[in-house]
Coordinates of C-alpha atoms and ligand atoms in Angstrom, one line a residue:
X6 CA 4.2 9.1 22.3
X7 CA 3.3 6.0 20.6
X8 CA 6.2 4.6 20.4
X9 CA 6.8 4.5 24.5
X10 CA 3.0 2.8 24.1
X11 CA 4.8 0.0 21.7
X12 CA 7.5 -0.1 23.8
X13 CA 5.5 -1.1 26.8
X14 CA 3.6 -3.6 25.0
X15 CA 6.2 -4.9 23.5
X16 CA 7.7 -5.2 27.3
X17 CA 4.4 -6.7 28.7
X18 CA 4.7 -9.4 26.2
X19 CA 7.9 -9.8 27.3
X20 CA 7.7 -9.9 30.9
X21 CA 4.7 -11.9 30.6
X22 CA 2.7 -9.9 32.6
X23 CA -1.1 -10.6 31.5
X24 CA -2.9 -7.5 33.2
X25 CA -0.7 -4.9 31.9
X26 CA -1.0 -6.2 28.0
X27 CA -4.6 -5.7 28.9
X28 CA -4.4 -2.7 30.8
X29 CA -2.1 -0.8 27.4
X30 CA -4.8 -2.6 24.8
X31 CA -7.4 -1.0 26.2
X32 CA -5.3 2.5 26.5
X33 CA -4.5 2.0 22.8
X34 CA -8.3 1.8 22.2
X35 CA -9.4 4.7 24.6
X36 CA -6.4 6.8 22.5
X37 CA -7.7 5.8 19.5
X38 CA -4.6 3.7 18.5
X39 CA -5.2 1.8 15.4
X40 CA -5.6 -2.0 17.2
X41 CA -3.9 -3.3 13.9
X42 CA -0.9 -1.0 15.2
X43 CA -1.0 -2.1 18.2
X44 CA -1.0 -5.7 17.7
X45 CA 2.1 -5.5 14.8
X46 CA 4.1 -2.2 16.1
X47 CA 3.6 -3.2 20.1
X48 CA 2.7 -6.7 20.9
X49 CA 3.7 -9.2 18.4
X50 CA 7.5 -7.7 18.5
X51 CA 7.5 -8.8 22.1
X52 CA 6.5 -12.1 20.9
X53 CA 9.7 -12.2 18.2
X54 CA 11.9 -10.9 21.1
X55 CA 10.3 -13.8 23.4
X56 CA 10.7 -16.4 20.5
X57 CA 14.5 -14.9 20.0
X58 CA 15.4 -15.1 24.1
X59 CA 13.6 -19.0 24.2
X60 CA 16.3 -20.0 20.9
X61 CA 19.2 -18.5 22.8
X62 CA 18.1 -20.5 26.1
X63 CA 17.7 -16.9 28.0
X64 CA 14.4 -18.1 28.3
X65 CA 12.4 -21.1 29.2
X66 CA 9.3 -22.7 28.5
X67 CA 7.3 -21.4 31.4
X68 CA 8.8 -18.1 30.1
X69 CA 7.3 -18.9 26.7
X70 CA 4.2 -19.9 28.2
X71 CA 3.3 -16.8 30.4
X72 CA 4.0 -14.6 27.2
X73 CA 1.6 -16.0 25.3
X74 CA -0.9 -15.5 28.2
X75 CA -0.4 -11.8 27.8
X76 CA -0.1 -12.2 24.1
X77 CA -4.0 -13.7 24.7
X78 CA -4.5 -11.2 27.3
X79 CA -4.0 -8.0 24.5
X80 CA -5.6 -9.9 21.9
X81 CA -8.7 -10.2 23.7
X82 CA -9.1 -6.6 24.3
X83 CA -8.0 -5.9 20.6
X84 CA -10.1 -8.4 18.7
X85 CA -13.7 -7.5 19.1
X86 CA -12.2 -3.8 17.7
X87 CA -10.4 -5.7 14.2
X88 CA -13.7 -7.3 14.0
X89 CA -16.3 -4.2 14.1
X90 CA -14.3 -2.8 10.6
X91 CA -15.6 -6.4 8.7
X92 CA -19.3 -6.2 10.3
X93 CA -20.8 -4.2 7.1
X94 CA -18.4 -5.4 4.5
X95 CA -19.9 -7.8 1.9
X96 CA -18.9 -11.6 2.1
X97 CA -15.8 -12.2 0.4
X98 CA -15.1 -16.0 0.4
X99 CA -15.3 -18.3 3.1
X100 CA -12.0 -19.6 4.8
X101 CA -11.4 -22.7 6.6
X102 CA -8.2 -22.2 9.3
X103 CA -6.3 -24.1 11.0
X104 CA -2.8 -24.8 12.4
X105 CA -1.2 -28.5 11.5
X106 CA -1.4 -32.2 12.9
X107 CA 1.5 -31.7 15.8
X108 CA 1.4 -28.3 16.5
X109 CA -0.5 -26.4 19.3
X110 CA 1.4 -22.2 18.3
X111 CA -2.2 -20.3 18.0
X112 CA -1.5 -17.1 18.5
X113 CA -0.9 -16.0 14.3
X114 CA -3.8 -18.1 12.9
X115 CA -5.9 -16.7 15.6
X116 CA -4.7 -13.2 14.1
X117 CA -4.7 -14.0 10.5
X118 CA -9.1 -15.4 11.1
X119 CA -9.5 -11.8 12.7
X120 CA -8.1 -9.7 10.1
X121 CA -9.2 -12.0 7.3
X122 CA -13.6 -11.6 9.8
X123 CA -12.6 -7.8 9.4
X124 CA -12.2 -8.1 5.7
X125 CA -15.7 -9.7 5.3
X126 CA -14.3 -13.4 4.9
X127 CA -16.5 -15.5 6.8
X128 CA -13.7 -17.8 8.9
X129 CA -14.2 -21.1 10.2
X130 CA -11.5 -21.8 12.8
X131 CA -10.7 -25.6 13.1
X132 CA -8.2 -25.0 16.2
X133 CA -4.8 -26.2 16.7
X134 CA -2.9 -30.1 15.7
X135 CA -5.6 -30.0 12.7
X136 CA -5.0 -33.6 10.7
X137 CA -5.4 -32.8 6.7
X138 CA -8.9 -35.1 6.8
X139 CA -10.7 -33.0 8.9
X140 CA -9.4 -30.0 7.1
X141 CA -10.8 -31.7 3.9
X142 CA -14.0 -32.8 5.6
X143 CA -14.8 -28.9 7.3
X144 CA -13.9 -27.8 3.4
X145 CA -16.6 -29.7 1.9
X146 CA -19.2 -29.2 4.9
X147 CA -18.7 -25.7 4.1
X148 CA -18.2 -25.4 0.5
X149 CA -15.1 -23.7 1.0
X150 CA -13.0 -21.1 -1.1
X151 CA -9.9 -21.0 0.7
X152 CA -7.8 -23.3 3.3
X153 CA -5.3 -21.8 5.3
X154 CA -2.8 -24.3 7.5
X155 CA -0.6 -22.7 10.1
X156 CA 2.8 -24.5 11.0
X157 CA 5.2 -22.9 13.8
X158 CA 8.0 -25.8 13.8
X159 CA 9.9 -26.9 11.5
X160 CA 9.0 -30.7 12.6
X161 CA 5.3 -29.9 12.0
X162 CA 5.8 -28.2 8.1
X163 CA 5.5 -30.7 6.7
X164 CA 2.2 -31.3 7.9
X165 CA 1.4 -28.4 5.4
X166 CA 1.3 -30.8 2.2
X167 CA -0.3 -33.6 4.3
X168 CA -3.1 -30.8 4.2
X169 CA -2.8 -30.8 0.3
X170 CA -2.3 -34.1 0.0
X171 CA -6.0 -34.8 2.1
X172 CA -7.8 -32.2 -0.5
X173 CA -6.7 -34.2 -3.2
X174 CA -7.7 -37.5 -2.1
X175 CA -11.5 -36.1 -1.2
X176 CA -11.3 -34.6 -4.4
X177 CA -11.2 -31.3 -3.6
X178 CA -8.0 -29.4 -4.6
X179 CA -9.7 -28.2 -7.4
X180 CA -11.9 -25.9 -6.0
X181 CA -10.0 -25.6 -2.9
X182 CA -7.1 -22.9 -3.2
X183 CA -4.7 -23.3 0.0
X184 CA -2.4 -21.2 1.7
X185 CA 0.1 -21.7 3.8
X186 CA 2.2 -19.5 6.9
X187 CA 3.9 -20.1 10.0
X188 CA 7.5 -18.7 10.8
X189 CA 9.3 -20.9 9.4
X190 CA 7.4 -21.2 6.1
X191 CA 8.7 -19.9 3.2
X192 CA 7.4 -19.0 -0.2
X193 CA 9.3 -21.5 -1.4
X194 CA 8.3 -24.1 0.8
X195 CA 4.5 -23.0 -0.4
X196 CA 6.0 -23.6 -4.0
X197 CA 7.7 -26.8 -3.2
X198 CA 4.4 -28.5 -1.5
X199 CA 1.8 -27.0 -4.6
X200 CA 0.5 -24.8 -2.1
X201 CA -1.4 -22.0 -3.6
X202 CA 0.4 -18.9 -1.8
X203 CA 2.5 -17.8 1.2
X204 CA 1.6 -15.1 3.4
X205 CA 4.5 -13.6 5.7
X206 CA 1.8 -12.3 7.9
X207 CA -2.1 -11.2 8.6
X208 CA -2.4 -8.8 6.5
X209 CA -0.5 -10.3 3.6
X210 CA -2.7 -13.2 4.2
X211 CA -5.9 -10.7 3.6
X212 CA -4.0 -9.6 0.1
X213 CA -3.2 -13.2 -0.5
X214 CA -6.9 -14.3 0.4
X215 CA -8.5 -11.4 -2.0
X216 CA -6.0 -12.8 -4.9
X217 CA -6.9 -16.4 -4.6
X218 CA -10.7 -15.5 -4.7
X219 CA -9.9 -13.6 -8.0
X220 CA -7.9 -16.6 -9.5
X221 CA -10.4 -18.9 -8.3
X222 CA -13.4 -16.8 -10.0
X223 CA -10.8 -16.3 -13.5
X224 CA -10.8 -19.7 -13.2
X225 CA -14.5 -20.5 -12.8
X226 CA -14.8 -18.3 -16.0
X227 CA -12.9 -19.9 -18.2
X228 CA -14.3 -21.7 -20.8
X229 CA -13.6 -25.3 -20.4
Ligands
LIG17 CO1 6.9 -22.2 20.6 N1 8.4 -22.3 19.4 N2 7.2 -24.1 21.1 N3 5.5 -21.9 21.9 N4 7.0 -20.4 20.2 C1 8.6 -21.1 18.6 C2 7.8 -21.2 17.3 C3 10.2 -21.2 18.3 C4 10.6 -20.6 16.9 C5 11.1 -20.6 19.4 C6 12.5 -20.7 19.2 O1 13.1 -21.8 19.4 N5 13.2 -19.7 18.8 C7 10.4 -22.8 18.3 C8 10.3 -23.5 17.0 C9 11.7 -23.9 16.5 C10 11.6 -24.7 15.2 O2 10.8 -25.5 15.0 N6 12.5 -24.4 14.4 C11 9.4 -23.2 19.4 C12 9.4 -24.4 20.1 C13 10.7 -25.2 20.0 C14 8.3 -24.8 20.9 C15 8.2 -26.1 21.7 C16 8.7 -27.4 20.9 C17 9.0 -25.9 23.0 C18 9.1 -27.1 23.9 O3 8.1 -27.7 24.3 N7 10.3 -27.5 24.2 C19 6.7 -26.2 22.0 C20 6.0 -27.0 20.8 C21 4.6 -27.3 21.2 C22 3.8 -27.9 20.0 O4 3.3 -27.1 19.2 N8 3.7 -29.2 19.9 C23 6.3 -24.8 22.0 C24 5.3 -24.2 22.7 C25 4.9 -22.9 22.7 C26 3.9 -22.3 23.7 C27 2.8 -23.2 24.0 C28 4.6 -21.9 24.9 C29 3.6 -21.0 22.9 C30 2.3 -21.1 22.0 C31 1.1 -20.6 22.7 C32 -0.1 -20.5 21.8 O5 0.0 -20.2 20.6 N9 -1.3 -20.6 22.4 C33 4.8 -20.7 22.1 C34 5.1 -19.5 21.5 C35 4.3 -18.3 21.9 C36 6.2 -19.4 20.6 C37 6.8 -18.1 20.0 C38 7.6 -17.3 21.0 C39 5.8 -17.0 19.4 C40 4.8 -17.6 18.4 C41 3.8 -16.5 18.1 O6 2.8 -16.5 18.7 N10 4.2 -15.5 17.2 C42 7.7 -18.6 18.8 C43 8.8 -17.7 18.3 C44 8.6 -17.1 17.0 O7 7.7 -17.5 16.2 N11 9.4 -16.2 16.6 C45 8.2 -20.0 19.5 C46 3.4 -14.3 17.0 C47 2.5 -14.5 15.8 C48 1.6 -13.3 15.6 O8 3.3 -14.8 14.6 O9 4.4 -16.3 13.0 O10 2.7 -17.2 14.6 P1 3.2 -16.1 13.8 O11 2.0 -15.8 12.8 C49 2.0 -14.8 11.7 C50 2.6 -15.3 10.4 O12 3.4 -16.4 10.5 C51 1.4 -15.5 9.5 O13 0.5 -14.5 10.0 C52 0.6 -14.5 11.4 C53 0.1 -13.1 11.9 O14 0.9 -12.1 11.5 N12 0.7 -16.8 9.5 C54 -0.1 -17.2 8.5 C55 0.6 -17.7 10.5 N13 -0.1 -18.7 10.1 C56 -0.6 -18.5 8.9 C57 -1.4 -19.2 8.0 C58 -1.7 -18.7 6.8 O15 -2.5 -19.4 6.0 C59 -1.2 -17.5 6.4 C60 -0.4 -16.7 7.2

């Protein structure tokens, strides 16, 4: 049964069709379908099969467009329910997110601040075509643990170690740890720029997050 539900989703994405995302989010929920399930086994396939179609020129920009409407559409029935699981969790570290100078793809970053809310992080979302200063400035307003800099195109990666780059000119990168995702980002990439990890996806990013706040405290510890 669920997997005609992910089917569908993974349709509505497809066909761009707003209301009916909506209409099987909130289905998922009234079935008690786990809205992390939902999101990675129904919706964000459509999203790869949009993303495939668009690189093939079956589909247009328009095409592209609508999707992510319904992509926004699912999200908004699926997100206050990822962030109920963080409301009594302890805080764990507090994030500063944001998707690089250039680039205006939302949809993941948006995810990866939900999950990382549910997991007690406390997120500050900076938005989309983020320059590396403001990034450093919102880091050190906030006393920040962890930056994490999304990058969809390939054009706009290399906006990534422009984010680095800024930390380390305010002085920053020390007590700063960044990570770094996007679909065409690599762990090597992450490697190459002296980013701190790679996460493939949301909830790596929460594993990845976690293990940066333990390296950072190791590293607080140690005796200098
Ligand atoms: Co866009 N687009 N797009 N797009 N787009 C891609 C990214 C292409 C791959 C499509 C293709 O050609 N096959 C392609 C990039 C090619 C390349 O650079 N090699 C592309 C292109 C070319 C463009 C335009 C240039 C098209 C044009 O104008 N001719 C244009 C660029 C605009 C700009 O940014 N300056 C453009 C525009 C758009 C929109 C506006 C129509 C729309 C974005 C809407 C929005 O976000 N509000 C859009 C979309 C939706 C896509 C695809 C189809 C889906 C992206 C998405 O939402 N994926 C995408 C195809 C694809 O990626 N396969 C296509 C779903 C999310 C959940 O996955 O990878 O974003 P995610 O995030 C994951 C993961 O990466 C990780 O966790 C997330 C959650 O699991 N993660 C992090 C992400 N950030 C992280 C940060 C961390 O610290 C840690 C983990």
């Amino acid at each position: 049964m669920p997997d005609q539900t992910f089917c569908a989703m993974q349709q509505s994405i497809i066909d761009g069709a707003p209301d009916t995302a909506s209409d099987l989010a909130q289905r998922a929920v009234a079935e008690g379908i786990e809205p992390l399930d939902a999101i990675t086994n129904g919706f964000v396939p459509g999203m790869h099969a949009v993303g495939e179609q668009f690189g093939q020129g079956k589909m247009f920009l328009p095409d592209m467009m609508a999707s992510a409407e319904a992509m926004r559409a699912a999200m908004a029935v699926l997100d206050p329910e990822l962030k109920k699981l963080g409301t009594e969790r302890p805080m764990a570290g507090v994030v500063v997110l944001g998707t690089t100078k250039g680039d205006i793809h939302e949809i993941g970053k948006i995810l990866v601040g939900t999950l990382l809310s549910a997991h007690g992080f406390r997120v500050h979302d900076l938005g989309v075509d983020v320059g590396g200063e403001k990034f450093a400035v919102k880091a050190r307003e906030l006393n920040a643990d962890i930056v994490g800099v999304s990058a969809l195109l390939t054009t706009t990666m290399r906006n990534q170690r422009g984010v680095i780059e800024a930390l380390v000119k305010a002085g920053l990168r020390s007590q700063v740890k960044v990570m770094v995702g996007g679909a065409p980002v690599t762990r090597q990439w992450a490697e190459e720029i002296g980013a701190d990890g790679y996460a493939k996806d949301a909830m790596s990013a929460v594993a990845l997050a976690r293990n940066l706040m333990e390296r950072k405290a190791q590293s607080v510890a140690e005796p200098v």
